[in-house]
């Protein structure tokens, strides 16, 4: 069991690793409900996976709704990217903010994603997911997503 101190140390070390950068860019069309295309100041296009959430993949129920919500919120807007690493698919994994607001929290609050604890132990994300479930956010709320999509951690 990892102690609170251990978690803090892990987070600090992750932010100090070489290659972890903060930058801004313009969001383009999202790939799905948890992955954005972001063009940086040098015009390089990045695939950025939003840290701490998971959303339905193409072919799963509500995938289009999740992707469309992320597009409405971000397309052609400036986002702040705080990289934490790369995933197995080579995507940049990052905390993504827009005007200071965490996009992971937005996707959870809207009911289009669920908290991915295996990626990040973040009480605020877990709390937002619980609030979305309690509010039963329309047909696409989080518990509906999880009951219809095979999720295994």
PDB file of C-alpha atoms in Angstrom, residues 20-143:
ATOM      1  CA  UNK A  20       7.848  16.613 -19.058  1.00  0.00           C
ATOM      2  CA  UNK A  21       6.915  19.961 -20.464  1.00  0.00           C
ATOM      3  CA  UNK A  22       4.206  22.584 -20.253  1.00  0.00           C
ATOM      4  CA  UNK A  23       3.094  24.262 -23.431  1.00  0.00           C
ATOM      5  CA  UNK A  24       0.078  25.797 -25.098  1.00  0.00           C
ATOM      6  CA  UNK A  25      -1.452  24.954 -28.414  1.00  0.00           C
ATOM      7  CA  UNK A  26      -4.636  25.098 -30.449  1.00  0.00           C
ATOM      8  CA  UNK A  27      -7.021  22.148 -30.114  1.00  0.00           C
ATOM      9  CA  UNK A  28      -8.166  20.575 -33.345  1.00  0.00           C
ATOM     10  CA  UNK A  29     -10.780  17.855 -33.845  1.00  0.00           C
ATOM     11  CA  UNK A  30     -10.602  15.285 -31.039  1.00  0.00           C
ATOM     12  CA  UNK A  31      -9.883  11.656 -31.854  1.00  0.00           C
ATOM     13  CA  UNK A  32     -12.305  10.429 -29.191  1.00  0.00           C
ATOM     14  CA  UNK A  33     -13.637  11.513 -25.806  1.00  0.00           C
ATOM     15  CA  UNK A  34     -10.259  11.402 -24.059  1.00  0.00           C
ATOM     16  CA  UNK A  35      -7.752  12.209 -26.826  1.00  0.00           C
ATOM     17  CA  UNK A  36      -7.206  15.552 -28.561  1.00  0.00           C
ATOM     18  CA  UNK A  37      -5.179  16.693 -31.515  1.00  0.00           C
ATOM     19  CA  UNK A  38      -3.269  19.801 -30.428  1.00  0.00           C
ATOM     20  CA  UNK A  39      -1.081  21.980 -32.671  1.00  0.00           C
ATOM     21  CA  UNK A  40       1.780  23.701 -30.822  1.00  0.00           C
ATOM     22  CA  UNK A  41       3.373  27.088 -31.557  1.00  0.00           C
ATOM     23  CA  UNK A  42       5.836  25.434 -33.972  1.00  0.00           C
ATOM     24  CA  UNK A  43       2.848  23.984 -35.905  1.00  0.00           C
ATOM     25  CA  UNK A  44       3.652  20.424 -34.801  1.00  0.00           C
ATOM     26  CA  UNK A  45       0.532  18.291 -34.334  1.00  0.00           C
ATOM     27  CA  UNK A  46       0.367  16.207 -31.129  1.00  0.00           C
ATOM     28  CA  UNK A  47      -2.040  13.476 -30.069  1.00  0.00           C
ATOM     29  CA  UNK A  48      -2.741  14.246 -26.409  1.00  0.00           C
ATOM     30  CA  UNK A  49      -4.440  11.748 -24.073  1.00  0.00           C
ATOM     31  CA  UNK A  50      -6.206  13.527 -21.186  1.00  0.00           C
ATOM     32  CA  UNK A  51      -4.767  12.284 -17.881  1.00  0.00           C
ATOM     33  CA  UNK A  52      -7.100  10.683 -15.354  1.00  0.00           C
ATOM     34  CA  UNK A  53     -10.131   9.822 -17.481  1.00  0.00           C
ATOM     35  CA  UNK A  54     -11.317   7.200 -19.909  1.00  0.00           C
ATOM     36  CA  UNK A  55     -14.121   7.593 -22.432  1.00  0.00           C
ATOM     37  CA  UNK A  56     -15.842   5.177 -24.819  1.00  0.00           C
ATOM     38  CA  UNK A  57     -13.796   4.178 -27.853  1.00  0.00           C
ATOM     39  CA  UNK A  58     -15.090   4.178 -31.424  1.00  0.00           C
ATOM     40  CA  UNK A  59     -17.698   1.463 -31.848  1.00  0.00           C
ATOM     41  CA  UNK A  60     -18.742   1.541 -28.185  1.00  0.00           C
ATOM     42  CA  UNK A  61     -21.991   3.132 -26.989  1.00  0.00           C
ATOM     43  CA  UNK A  62     -21.773   6.913 -26.485  1.00  0.00           C
ATOM     44  CA  UNK A  63     -18.361   7.213 -28.193  1.00  0.00           C
ATOM     45  CA  UNK A  64     -19.642   9.799 -30.674  1.00  0.00           C
ATOM     46  CA  UNK A  65     -21.411  11.777 -27.932  1.00  0.00           C
ATOM     47  CA  UNK A  66     -18.218  11.921 -25.839  1.00  0.00           C
ATOM     48  CA  UNK A  67     -16.082  12.956 -28.826  1.00  0.00           C
ATOM     49  CA  UNK A  68     -18.640  15.572 -29.916  1.00  0.00           C
ATOM     50  CA  UNK A  69     -18.797  17.085 -26.427  1.00  0.00           C
ATOM     51  CA  UNK A  70     -15.005  17.370 -26.288  1.00  0.00           C
ATOM     52  CA  UNK A  71     -15.056  19.001 -29.751  1.00  0.00           C
ATOM     53  CA  UNK A  72     -17.706  21.551 -28.679  1.00  0.00           C
ATOM     54  CA  UNK A  73     -15.643  22.487 -25.631  1.00  0.00           C
ATOM     55  CA  UNK A  74     -12.181  22.636 -27.223  1.00  0.00           C
ATOM     56  CA  UNK A  75     -12.131  22.888 -31.029  1.00  0.00           C
ATOM     57  CA  UNK A  76     -10.075  25.823 -32.296  1.00  0.00           C
ATOM     58  CA  UNK A  77      -9.411  27.025 -28.744  1.00  0.00           C
ATOM     59  CA  UNK A  78      -6.129  27.414 -26.912  1.00  0.00           C
ATOM     60  CA  UNK A  79      -5.335  24.666 -24.409  1.00  0.00           C
ATOM     61  CA  UNK A  80      -2.562  24.317 -21.847  1.00  0.00           C
ATOM     62  CA  UNK A  81      -0.783  20.961 -21.889  1.00  0.00           C
ATOM     63  CA  UNK A  82       1.248  19.690 -18.911  1.00  0.00           C
ATOM     64  CA  UNK A  83       2.918  16.510 -20.125  1.00  0.00           C
ATOM     65  CA  UNK A  84       3.478  13.577 -17.771  1.00  0.00           C
ATOM     66  CA  UNK A  85       4.747  11.047 -20.305  1.00  0.00           C
ATOM     67  CA  UNK A  86       3.797   8.863 -23.268  1.00  0.00           C
ATOM     68  CA  UNK A  87       1.417   5.917 -23.426  1.00  0.00           C
ATOM     69  CA  UNK A  88       1.896   2.625 -25.253  1.00  0.00           C
ATOM     70  CA  UNK A  89       0.397   4.117 -28.420  1.00  0.00           C
ATOM     71  CA  UNK A  90       2.954   6.946 -28.418  1.00  0.00           C
ATOM     72  CA  UNK A  91       0.432   9.607 -27.445  1.00  0.00           C
ATOM     73  CA  UNK A  92       1.413  12.386 -25.072  1.00  0.00           C
ATOM     74  CA  UNK A  93      -0.345  11.858 -21.732  1.00  0.00           C
ATOM     75  CA  UNK A  94      -1.050  15.174 -20.062  1.00  0.00           C
ATOM     76  CA  UNK A  95      -3.202  17.227 -17.785  1.00  0.00           C
ATOM     77  CA  UNK A  96      -5.037  19.498 -20.202  1.00  0.00           C
ATOM     78  CA  UNK A  97      -6.570  22.808 -19.181  1.00  0.00           C
ATOM     79  CA  UNK A  98      -8.481  25.470 -21.018  1.00  0.00           C
ATOM     80  CA  UNK A  99      -8.619  28.918 -19.405  1.00  0.00           C
ATOM     81  CA  UNK A 100      -7.428  27.232 -16.201  1.00  0.00           C
ATOM     82  CA  UNK A 101     -10.216  24.627 -16.189  1.00  0.00           C
ATOM     83  CA  UNK A 102      -9.253  20.950 -16.149  1.00  0.00           C
ATOM     84  CA  UNK A 103     -10.741  19.167 -19.186  1.00  0.00           C
ATOM     85  CA  UNK A 104     -10.819  15.870 -17.277  1.00  0.00           C
ATOM     86  CA  UNK A 105     -13.156  17.464 -14.740  1.00  0.00           C
ATOM     87  CA  UNK A 106     -15.331  18.856 -17.536  1.00  0.00           C
ATOM     88  CA  UNK A 107     -15.678  15.465 -19.228  1.00  0.00           C
ATOM     89  CA  UNK A 108     -16.538  13.804 -15.899  1.00  0.00           C
ATOM     90  CA  UNK A 109     -19.020  16.521 -14.909  1.00  0.00           C
ATOM     91  CA  UNK A 110     -20.787  16.238 -18.264  1.00  0.00           C
ATOM     92  CA  UNK A 111     -21.025  12.454 -17.820  1.00  0.00           C
ATOM     93  CA  UNK A 112     -19.026  11.595 -20.961  1.00  0.00           C
ATOM     94  CA  UNK A 113     -16.071   9.920 -19.241  1.00  0.00           C
ATOM     95  CA  UNK A 114     -15.198   8.043 -16.100  1.00  0.00           C
ATOM     96  CA  UNK A 115     -12.342   8.422 -13.655  1.00  0.00           C
ATOM     97  CA  UNK A 116      -9.376   6.217 -14.513  1.00  0.00           C
ATOM     98  CA  UNK A 117      -7.877   5.607 -11.092  1.00  0.00           C
ATOM     99  CA  UNK A 118      -5.188   3.327 -12.488  1.00  0.00           C
ATOM    100  CA  UNK A 119      -3.715   6.372 -14.272  1.00  0.00           C
ATOM    101  CA  UNK A 120      -3.904   8.889 -11.463  1.00  0.00           C
ATOM    102  CA  UNK A 121      -5.014   8.886  -7.850  1.00  0.00           C
ATOM    103  CA  UNK A 122      -6.885  12.170  -7.875  1.00  0.00           C
ATOM    104  CA  UNK A 123      -9.653  12.706  -5.313  1.00  0.00           C
ATOM    105  CA  UNK A 124     -11.122  15.671  -7.231  1.00  0.00           C
ATOM    106  CA  UNK A 125     -11.685  13.507 -10.314  1.00  0.00           C
ATOM    107  CA  UNK A 126     -13.266  10.732  -8.260  1.00  0.00           C
ATOM    108  CA  UNK A 127     -15.560  13.256  -6.564  1.00  0.00           C
ATOM    109  CA  UNK A 128     -16.636  14.761  -9.909  1.00  0.00           C
ATOM    110  CA  UNK A 129     -17.479  11.305 -11.245  1.00  0.00           C
ATOM    111  CA  UNK A 130     -19.619  10.617  -8.138  1.00  0.00           C
ATOM    112  CA  UNK A 131     -21.446  13.939  -8.601  1.00  0.00           C
ATOM    113  CA  UNK A 132     -22.172  13.168 -12.267  1.00  0.00           C
ATOM    114  CA  UNK A 133     -23.560   9.750 -11.341  1.00  0.00           C
ATOM    115  CA  UNK A 134     -25.721  11.227  -8.589  1.00  0.00           C
ATOM    116  CA  UNK A 135     -27.074  13.880 -10.953  1.00  0.00           C
ATOM    117  CA  UNK A 136     -27.739  11.223 -13.633  1.00  0.00           C
ATOM    118  CA  UNK A 137     -26.462  13.507 -16.412  1.00  0.00           C
ATOM    119  CA  UNK A 138     -28.969  12.833 -19.198  1.00  0.00           C
ATOM    120  CA  UNK A 139     -28.874   9.501 -20.982  1.00  0.00           C
ATOM    121  CA  UNK A 140     -25.095   9.631 -21.283  1.00  0.00           C
ATOM    122  CA  UNK A 141     -24.321   9.866 -17.569  1.00  0.00           C
ATOM    123  CA  UNK A 142     -21.368   7.972 -16.212  1.00  0.00           C
ATOM    124  CA  UNK A 143     -23.115   4.979 -14.671  1.00  0.00           C
TER     125      UNK A 143
END
